[in-house]
JSON list of C-alpha atoms in Angstrom, two decimals:
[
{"chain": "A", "resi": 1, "resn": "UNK", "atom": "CA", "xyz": [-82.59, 31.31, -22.20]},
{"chain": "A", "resi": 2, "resn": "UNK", "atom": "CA", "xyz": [-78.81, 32.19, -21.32]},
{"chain": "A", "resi": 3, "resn": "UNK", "atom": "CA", "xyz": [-75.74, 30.43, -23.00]},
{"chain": "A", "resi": 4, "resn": "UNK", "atom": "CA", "xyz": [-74.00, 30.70, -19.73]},
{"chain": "A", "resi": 5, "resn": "UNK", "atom": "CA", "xyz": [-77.01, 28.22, -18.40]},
{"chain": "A", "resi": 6, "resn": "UNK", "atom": "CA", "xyz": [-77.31, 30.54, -15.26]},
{"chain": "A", "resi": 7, "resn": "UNK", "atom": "CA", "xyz": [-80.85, 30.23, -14.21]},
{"chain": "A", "resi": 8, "resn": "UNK", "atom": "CA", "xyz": [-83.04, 33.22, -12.84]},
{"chain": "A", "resi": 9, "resn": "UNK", "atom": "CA", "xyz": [-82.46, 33.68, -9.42]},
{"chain": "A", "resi": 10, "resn": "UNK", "atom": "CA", "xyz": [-85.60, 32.43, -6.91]},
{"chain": "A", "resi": 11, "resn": "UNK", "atom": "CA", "xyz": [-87.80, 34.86, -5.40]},
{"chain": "A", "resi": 12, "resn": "UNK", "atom": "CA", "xyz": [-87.78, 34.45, -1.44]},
{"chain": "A", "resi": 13, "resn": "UNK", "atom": "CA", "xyz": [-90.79, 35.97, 0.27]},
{"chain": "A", "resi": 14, "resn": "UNK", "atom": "CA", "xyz": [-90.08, 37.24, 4.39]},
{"chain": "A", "resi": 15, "resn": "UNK", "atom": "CA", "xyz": [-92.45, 39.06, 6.59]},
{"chain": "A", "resi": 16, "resn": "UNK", "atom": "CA", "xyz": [-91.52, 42.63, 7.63]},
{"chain": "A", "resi": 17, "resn": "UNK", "atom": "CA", "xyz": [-91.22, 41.80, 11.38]},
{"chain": "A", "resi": 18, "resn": "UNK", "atom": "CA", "xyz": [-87.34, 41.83, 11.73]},
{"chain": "A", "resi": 19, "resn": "UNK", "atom": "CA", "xyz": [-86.22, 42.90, 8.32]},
{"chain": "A", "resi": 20, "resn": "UNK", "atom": "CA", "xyz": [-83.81, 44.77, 9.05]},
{"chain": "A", "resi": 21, "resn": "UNK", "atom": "CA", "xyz": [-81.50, 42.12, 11.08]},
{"chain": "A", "resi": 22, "resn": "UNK", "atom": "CA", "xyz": [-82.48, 39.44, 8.48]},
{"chain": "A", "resi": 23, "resn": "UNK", "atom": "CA", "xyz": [-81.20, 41.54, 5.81]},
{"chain": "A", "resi": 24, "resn": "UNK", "atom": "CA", "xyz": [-78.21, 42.71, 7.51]},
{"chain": "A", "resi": 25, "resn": "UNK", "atom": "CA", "xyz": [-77.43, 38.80, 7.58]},
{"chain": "A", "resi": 26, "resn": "UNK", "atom": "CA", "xyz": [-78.34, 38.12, 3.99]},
{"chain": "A", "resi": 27, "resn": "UNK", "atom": "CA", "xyz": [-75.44, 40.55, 3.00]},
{"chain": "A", "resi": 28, "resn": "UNK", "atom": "CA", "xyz": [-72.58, 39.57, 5.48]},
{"chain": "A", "resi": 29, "resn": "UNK", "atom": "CA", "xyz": [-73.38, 35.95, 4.25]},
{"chain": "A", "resi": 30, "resn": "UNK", "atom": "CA", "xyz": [-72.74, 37.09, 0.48]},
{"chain": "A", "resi": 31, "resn": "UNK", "atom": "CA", "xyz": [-69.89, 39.29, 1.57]},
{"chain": "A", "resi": 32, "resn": "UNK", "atom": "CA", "xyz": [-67.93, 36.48, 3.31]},
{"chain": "A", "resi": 33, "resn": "UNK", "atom": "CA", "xyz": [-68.15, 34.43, 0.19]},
{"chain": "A", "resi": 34, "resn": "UNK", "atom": "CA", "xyz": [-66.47, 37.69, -2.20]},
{"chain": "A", "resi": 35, "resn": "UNK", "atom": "CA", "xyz": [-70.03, 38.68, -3.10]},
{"chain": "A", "resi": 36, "resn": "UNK", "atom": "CA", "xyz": [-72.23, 41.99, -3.42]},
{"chain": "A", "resi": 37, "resn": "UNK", "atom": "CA", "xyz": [-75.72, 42.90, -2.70]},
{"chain": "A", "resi": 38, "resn": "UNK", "atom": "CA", "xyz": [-78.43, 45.63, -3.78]},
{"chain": "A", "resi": 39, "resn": "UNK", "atom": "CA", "xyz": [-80.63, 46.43, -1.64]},
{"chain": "A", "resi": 40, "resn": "UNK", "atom": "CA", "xyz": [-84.12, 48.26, -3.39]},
{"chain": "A", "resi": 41, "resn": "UNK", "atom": "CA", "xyz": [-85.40, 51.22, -1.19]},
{"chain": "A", "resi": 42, "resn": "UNK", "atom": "CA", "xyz": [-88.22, 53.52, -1.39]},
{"chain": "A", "resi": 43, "resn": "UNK", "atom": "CA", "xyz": [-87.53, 56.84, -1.15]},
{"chain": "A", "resi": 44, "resn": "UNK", "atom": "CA", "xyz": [-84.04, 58.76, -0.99]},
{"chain": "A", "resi": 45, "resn": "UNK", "atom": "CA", "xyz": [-84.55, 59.12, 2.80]},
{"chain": "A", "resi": 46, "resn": "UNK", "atom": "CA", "xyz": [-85.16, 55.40, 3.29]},
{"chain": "A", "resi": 47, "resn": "UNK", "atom": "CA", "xyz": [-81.74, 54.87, 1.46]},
{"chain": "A", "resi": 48, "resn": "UNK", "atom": "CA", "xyz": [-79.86, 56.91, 3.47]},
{"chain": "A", "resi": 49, "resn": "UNK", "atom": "CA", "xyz": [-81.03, 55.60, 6.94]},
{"chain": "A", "resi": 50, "resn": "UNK", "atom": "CA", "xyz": [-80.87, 51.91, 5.83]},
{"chain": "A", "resi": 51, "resn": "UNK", "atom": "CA", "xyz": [-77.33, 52.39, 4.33]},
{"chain": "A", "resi": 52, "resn": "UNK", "atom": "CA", "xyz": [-76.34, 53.87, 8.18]},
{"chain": "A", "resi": 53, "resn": "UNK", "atom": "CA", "xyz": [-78.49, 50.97, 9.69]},
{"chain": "A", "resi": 54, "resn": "UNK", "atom": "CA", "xyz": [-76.14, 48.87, 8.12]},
{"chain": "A", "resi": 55, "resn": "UNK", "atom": "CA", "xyz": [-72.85, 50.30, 8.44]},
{"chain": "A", "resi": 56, "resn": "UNK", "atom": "CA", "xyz": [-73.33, 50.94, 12.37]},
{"chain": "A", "resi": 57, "resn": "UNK", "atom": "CA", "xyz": [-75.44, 48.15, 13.55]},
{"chain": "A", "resi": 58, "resn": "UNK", "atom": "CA", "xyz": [-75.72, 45.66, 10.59]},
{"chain": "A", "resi": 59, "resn": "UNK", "atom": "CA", "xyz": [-71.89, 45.06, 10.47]},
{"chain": "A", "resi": 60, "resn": "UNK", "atom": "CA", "xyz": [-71.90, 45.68, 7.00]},
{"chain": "A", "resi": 61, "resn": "UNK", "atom": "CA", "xyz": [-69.96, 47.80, 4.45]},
{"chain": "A", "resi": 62, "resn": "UNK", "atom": "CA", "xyz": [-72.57, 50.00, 3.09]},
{"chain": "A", "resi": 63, "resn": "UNK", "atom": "CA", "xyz": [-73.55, 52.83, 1.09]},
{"chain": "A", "resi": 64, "resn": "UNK", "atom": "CA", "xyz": [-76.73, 54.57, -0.54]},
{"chain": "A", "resi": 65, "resn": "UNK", "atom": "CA", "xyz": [-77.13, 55.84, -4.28]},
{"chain": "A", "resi": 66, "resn": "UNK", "atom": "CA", "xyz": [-79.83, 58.13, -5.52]},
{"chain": "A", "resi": 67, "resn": "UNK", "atom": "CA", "xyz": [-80.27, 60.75, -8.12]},
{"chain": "A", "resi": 68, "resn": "UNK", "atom": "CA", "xyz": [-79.92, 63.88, -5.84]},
{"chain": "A", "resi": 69, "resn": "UNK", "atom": "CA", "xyz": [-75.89, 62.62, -6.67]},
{"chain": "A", "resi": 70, "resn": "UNK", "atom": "CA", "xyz": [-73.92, 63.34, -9.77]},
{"chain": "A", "resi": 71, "resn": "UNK", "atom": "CA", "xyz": [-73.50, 61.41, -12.51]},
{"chain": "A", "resi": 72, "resn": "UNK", "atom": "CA", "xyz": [-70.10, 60.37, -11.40]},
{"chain": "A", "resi": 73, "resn": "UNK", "atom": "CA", "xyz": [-70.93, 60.02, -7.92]},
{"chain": "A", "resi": 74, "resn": "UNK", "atom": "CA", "xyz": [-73.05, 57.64, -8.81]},
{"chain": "A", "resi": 75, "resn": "UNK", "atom": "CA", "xyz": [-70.69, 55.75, -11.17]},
{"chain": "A", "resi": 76, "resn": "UNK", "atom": "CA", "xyz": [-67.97, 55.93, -8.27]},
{"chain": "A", "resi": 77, "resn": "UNK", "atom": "CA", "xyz": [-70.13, 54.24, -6.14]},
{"chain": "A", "resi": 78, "resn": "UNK", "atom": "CA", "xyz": [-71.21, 51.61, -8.28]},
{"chain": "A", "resi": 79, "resn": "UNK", "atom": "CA", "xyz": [-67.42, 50.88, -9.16]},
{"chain": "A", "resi": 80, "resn": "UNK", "atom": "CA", "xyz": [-66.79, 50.60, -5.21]},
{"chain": "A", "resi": 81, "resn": "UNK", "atom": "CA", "xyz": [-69.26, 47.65, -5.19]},
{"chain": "A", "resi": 82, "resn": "UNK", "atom": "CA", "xyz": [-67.81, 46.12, -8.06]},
{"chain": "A", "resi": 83, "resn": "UNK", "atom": "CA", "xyz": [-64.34, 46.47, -6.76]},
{"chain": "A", "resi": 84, "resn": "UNK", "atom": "CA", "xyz": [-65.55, 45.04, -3.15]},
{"chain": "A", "resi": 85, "resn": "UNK", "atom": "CA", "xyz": [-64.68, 48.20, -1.76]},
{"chain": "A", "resi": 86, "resn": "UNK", "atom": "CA", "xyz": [-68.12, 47.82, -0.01]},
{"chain": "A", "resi": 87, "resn": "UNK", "atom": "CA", "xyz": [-70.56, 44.87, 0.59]},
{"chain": "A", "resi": 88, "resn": "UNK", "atom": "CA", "xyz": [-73.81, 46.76, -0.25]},
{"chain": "A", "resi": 89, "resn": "UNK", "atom": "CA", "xyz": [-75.15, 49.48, -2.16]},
{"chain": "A", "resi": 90, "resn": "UNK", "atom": "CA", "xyz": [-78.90, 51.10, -1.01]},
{"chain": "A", "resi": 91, "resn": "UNK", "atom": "CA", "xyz": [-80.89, 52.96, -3.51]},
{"chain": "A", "resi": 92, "resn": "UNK", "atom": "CA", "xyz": [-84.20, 53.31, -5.11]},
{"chain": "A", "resi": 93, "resn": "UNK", "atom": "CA", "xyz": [-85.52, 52.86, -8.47]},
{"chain": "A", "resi": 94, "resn": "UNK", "atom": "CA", "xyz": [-82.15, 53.64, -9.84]},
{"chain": "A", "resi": 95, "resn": "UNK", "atom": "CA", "xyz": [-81.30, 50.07, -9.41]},
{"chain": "A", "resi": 96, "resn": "UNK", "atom": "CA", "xyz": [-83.56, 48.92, -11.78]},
{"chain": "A", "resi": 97, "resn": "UNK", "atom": "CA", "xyz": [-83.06, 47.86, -15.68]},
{"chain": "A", "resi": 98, "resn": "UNK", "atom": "CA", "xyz": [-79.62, 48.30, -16.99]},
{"chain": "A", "resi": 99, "resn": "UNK", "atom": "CA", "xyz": [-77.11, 47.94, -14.10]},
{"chain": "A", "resi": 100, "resn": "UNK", "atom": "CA", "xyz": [-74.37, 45.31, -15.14]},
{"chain": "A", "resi": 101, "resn": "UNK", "atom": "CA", "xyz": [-72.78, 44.30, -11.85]},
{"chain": "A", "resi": 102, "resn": "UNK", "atom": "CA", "xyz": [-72.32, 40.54, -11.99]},
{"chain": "A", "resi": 103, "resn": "UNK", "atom": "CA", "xyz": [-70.71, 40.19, -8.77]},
{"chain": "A", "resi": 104, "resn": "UNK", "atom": "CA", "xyz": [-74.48, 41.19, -7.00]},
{"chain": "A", "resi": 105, "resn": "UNK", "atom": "CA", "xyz": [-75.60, 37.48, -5.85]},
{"chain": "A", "resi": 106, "resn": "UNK", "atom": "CA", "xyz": [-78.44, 39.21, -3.40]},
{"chain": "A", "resi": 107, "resn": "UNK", "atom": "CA", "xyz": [-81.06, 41.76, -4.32]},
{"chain": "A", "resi": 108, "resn": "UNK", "atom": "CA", "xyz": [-83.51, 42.86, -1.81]},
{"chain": "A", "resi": 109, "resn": "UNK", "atom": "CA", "xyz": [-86.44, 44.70, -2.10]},
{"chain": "A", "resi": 110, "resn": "UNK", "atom": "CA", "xyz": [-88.07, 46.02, 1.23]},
{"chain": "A", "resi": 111, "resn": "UNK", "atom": "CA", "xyz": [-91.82, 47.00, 1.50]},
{"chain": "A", "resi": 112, "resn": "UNK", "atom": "CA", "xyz": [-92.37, 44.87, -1.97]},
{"chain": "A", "resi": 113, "resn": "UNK", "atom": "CA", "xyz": [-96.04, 44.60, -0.94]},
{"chain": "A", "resi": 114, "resn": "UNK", "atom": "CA", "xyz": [-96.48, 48.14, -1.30]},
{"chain": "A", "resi": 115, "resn": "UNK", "atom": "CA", "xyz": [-99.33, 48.45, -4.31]},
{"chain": "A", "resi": 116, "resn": "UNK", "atom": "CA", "xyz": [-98.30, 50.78, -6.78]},
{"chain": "A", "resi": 117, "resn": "UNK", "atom": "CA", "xyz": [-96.13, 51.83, -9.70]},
{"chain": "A", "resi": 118, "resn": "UNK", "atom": "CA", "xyz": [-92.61, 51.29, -7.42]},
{"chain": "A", "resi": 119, "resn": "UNK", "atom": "CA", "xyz": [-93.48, 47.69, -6.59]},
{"chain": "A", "resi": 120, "resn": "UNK", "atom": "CA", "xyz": [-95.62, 46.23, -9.98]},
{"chain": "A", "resi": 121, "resn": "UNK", "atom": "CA", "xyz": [-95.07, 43.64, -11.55]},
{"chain": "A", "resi": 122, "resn": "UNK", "atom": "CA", "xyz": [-92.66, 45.24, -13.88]},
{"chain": "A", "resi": 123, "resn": "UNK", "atom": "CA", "xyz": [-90.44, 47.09, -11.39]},
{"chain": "A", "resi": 124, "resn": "UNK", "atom": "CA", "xyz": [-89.66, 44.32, -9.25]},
{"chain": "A", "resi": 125, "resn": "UNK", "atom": "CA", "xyz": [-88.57, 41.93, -12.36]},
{"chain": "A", "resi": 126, "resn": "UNK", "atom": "CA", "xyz": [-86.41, 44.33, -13.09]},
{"chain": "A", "resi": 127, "resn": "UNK", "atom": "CA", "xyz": [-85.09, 44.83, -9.63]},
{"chain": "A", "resi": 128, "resn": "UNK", "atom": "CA", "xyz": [-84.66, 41.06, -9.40]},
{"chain": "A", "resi": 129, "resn": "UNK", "atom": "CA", "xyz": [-82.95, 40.87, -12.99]},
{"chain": "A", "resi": 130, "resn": "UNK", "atom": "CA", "xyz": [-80.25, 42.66, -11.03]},
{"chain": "A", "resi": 131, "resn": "UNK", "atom": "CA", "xyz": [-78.64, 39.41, -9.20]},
{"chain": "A", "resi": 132, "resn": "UNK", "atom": "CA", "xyz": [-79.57, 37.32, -12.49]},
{"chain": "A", "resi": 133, "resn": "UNK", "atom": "CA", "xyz": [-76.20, 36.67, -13.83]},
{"chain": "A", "resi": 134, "resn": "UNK", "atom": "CA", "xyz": [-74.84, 35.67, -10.54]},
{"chain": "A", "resi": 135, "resn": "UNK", "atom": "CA", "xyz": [-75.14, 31.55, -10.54]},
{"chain": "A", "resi": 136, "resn": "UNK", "atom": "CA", "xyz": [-75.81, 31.83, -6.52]},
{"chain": "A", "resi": 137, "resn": "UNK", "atom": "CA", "xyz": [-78.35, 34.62, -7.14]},
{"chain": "A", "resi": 138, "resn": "UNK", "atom": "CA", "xyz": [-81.46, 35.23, -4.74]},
{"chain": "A", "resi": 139, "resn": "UNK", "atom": "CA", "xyz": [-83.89, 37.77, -4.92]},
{"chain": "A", "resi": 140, "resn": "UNK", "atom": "CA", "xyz": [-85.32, 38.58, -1.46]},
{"chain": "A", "resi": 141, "resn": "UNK", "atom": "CA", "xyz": [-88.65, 40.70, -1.24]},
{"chain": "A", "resi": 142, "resn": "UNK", "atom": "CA", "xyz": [-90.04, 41.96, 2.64]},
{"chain": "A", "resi": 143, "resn": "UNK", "atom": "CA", "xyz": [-93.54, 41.69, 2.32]},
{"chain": "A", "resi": 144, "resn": "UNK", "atom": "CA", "xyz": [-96.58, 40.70, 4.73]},
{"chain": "A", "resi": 145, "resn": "UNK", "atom": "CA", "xyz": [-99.61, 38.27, 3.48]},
{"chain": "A", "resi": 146, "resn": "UNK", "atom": "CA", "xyz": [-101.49, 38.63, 1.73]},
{"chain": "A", "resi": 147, "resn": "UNK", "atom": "CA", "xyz": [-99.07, 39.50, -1.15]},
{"chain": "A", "resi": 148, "resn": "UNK", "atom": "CA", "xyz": [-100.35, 41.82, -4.30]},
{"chain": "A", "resi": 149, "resn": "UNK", "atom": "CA", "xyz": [-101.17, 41.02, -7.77]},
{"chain": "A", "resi": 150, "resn": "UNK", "atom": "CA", "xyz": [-97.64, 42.73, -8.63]},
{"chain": "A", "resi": 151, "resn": "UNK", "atom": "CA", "xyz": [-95.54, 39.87, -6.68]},
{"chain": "A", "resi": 152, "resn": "UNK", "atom": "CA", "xyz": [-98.32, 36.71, -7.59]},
{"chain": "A", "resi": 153, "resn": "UNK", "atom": "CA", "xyz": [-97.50, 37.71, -11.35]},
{"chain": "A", "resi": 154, "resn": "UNK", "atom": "CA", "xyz": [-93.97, 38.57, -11.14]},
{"chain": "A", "resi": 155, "resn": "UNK", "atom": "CA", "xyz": [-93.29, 34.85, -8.43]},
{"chain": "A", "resi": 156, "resn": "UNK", "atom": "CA", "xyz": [-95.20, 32.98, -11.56]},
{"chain": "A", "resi": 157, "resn": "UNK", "atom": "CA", "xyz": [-92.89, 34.93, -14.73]},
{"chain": "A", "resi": 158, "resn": "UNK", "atom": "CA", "xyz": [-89.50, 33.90, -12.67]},
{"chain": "A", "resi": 159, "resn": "UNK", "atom": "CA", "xyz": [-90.61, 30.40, -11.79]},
{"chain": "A", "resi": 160, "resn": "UNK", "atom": "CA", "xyz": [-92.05, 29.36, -15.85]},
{"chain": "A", "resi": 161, "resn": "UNK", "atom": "CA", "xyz": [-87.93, 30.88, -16.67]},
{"chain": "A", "resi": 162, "resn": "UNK", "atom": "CA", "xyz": [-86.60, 29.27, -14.26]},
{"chain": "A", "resi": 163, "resn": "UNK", "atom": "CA", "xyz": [-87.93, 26.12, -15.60]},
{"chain": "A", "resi": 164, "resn": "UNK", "atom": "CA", "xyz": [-87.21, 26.76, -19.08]},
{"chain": "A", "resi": 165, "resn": "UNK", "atom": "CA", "xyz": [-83.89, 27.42, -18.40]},
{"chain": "A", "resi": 166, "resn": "UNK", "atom": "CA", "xyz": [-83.45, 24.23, -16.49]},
{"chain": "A", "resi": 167, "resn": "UNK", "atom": "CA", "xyz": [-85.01, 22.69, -19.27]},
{"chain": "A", "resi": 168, "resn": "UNK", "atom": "CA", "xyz": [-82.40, 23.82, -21.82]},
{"chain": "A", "resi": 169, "resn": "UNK", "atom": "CA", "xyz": [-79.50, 23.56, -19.27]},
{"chain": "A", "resi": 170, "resn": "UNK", "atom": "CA", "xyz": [-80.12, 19.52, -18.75]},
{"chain": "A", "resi": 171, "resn": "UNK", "atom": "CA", "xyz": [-80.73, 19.10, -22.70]},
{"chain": "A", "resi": 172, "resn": "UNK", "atom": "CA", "xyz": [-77.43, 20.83, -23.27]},
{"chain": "A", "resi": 173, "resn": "UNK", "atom": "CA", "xyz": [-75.55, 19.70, -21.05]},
{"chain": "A", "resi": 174, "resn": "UNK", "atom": "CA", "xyz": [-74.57, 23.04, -19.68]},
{"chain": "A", "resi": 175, "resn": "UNK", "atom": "CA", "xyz": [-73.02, 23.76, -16.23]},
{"chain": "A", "resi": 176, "resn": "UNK", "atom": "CA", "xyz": [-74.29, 27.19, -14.83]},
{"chain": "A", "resi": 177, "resn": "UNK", "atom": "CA", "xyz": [-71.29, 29.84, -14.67]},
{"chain": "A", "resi": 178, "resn": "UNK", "atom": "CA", "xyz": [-71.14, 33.50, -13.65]},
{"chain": "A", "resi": 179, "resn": "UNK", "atom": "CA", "xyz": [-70.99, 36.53, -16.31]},
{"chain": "A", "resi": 180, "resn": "UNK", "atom": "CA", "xyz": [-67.54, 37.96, -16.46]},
{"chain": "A", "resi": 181, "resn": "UNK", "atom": "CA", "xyz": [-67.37, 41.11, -14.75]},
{"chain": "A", "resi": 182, "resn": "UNK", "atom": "CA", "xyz": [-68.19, 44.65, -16.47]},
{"chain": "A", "resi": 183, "resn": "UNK", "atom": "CA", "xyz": [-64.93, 45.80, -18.73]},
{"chain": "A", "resi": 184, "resn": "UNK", "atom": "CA", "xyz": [-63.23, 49.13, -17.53]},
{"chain": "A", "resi": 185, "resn": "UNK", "atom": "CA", "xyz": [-65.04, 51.52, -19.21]},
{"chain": "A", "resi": 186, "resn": "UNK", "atom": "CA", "xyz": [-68.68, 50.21, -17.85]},
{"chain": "A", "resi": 187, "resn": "UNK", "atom": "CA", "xyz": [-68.62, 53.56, -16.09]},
{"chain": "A", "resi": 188, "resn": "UNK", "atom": "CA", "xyz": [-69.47, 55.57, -19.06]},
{"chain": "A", "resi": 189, "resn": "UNK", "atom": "CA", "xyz": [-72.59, 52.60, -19.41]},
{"chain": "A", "resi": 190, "resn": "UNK", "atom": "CA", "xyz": [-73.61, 52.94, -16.31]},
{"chain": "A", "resi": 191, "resn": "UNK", "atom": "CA", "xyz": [-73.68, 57.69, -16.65]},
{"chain": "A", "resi": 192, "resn": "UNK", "atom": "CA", "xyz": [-75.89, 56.66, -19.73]},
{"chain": "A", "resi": 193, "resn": "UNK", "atom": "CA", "xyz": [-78.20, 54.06, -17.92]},
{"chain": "A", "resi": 194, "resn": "UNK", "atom": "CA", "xyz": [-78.96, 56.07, -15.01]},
{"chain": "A", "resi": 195, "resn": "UNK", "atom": "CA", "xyz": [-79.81, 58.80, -16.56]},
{"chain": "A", "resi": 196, "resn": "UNK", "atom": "CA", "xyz": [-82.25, 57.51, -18.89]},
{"chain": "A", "resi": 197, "resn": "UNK", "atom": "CA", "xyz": [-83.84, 55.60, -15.78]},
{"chain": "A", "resi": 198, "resn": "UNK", "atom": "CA", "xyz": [-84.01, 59.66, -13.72]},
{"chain": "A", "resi": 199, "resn": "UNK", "atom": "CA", "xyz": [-86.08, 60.90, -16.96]},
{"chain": "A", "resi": 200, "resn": "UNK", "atom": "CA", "xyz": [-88.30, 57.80, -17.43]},
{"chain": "A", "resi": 201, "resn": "UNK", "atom": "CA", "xyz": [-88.83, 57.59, -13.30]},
{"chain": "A", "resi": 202, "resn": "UNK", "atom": "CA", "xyz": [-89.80, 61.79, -13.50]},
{"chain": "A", "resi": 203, "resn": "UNK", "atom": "CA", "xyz": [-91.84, 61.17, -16.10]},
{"chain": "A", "resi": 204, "resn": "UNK", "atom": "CA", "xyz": [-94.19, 58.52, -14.67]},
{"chain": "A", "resi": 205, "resn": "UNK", "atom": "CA", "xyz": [-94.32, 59.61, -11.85]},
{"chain": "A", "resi": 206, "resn": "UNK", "atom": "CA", "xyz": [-95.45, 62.91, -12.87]},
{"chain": "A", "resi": 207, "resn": "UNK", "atom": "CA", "xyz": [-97.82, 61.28, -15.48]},
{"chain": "A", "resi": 208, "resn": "UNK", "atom": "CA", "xyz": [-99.41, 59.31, -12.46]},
{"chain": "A", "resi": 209, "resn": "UNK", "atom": "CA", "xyz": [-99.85, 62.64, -10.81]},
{"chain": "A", "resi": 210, "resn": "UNK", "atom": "CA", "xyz": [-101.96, 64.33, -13.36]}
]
């Protein structure tokens, strides 16, 4: 459970069939209210042409992140979403475990019925953790019936914490609040963070290869 009482963000299952527009939507909702949004690609390609979707058609601020960039690329680009420079951020497994933005209230993950290492169980709790210390946090996943094992399992793990933390919210009398935002010198974090998730994302994926 979280002394802050914020309570994991729902899962939100939507078709495929107009993704695109529904997403663009999802984030100029959270960006009128002061809010950011992560949106889970996957491949670097798919990053790139979503984040362009967005900008030219989706009305939205948008850019991509993957690890073809520098470390401090990357790290500039993650400040601009914190700073609400821009309303969305696009990127791939890189916005997994470890990225401290507490101003992300929406994380989507498109093609989250894909079976595989990308979308188990594990990858998309972690992808969801990403909006979990936002009080209005939603995780969206795009994703047609019938759903995998990966999302069944990972629905059931955020619904039993959800509860828990309800549970201990109500006996404590504790009114949800959002984490304070990352100090100034998250940046250096954030170098650290994505690096270690490159080597570990090379490394099974070359494992599953062999």
């Amino acid at each position: 459970v979280r002394p802050s009482g914020v309570v994991d963000p729902p899962i939100k299952i939507f078709p495929r069939a107009n993704q695109l527009p529904q997403l663009a939507a999802a984030v100029r909702e959270r960006a009128a209210r002061g809010e950011a949004s992560l949106v889970c690609a996957l491949t670097k390609a798919d990053c790139e042409d979503l984040a362009g979707y967005l900008n030219e058609i989706g009305g939205c601020r948008a850019d991509w992140l993957h690890s073809e960039l520098t470390a401090p690329q990357r790290a500039e680009k993650l400040q601009a979403l914190q700073a609400g420079d821009i309303d969305v951020l696009v990127g791939a497994q890189l916005l997994r475990e470890g990225l401290d933005v507490p101003q992300v209230s929406l994380v989507a993950v498109l093609d989250a019925g894909v079976p595989g290492f990308m979308r188990s169980a594990r990858s998309l709790m972690q992808m969801h953790g990403r909006a979990a210390r936002n009080a209005r946090g939603e995780c969206h996943l795009f994703a047609d019936a019938p759903f995998t094992d990966a999302i069944a399992d990972a629905v059931a793990e955020v619904n039993r914490r959800r509860e828990k933390q309800r549970d201990f919210n109500e006996r404590n009398g504790i009114v949800p609040v959002n984490a304070s935002a990352g100090s100034s010198s998250s940046s250096l974090s954030l170098f650290q963070v994505m690096a270690e998730e490159i080597a570990e994302e090379r490394a099974q994926i070359e494992g599953s290869s062999t």
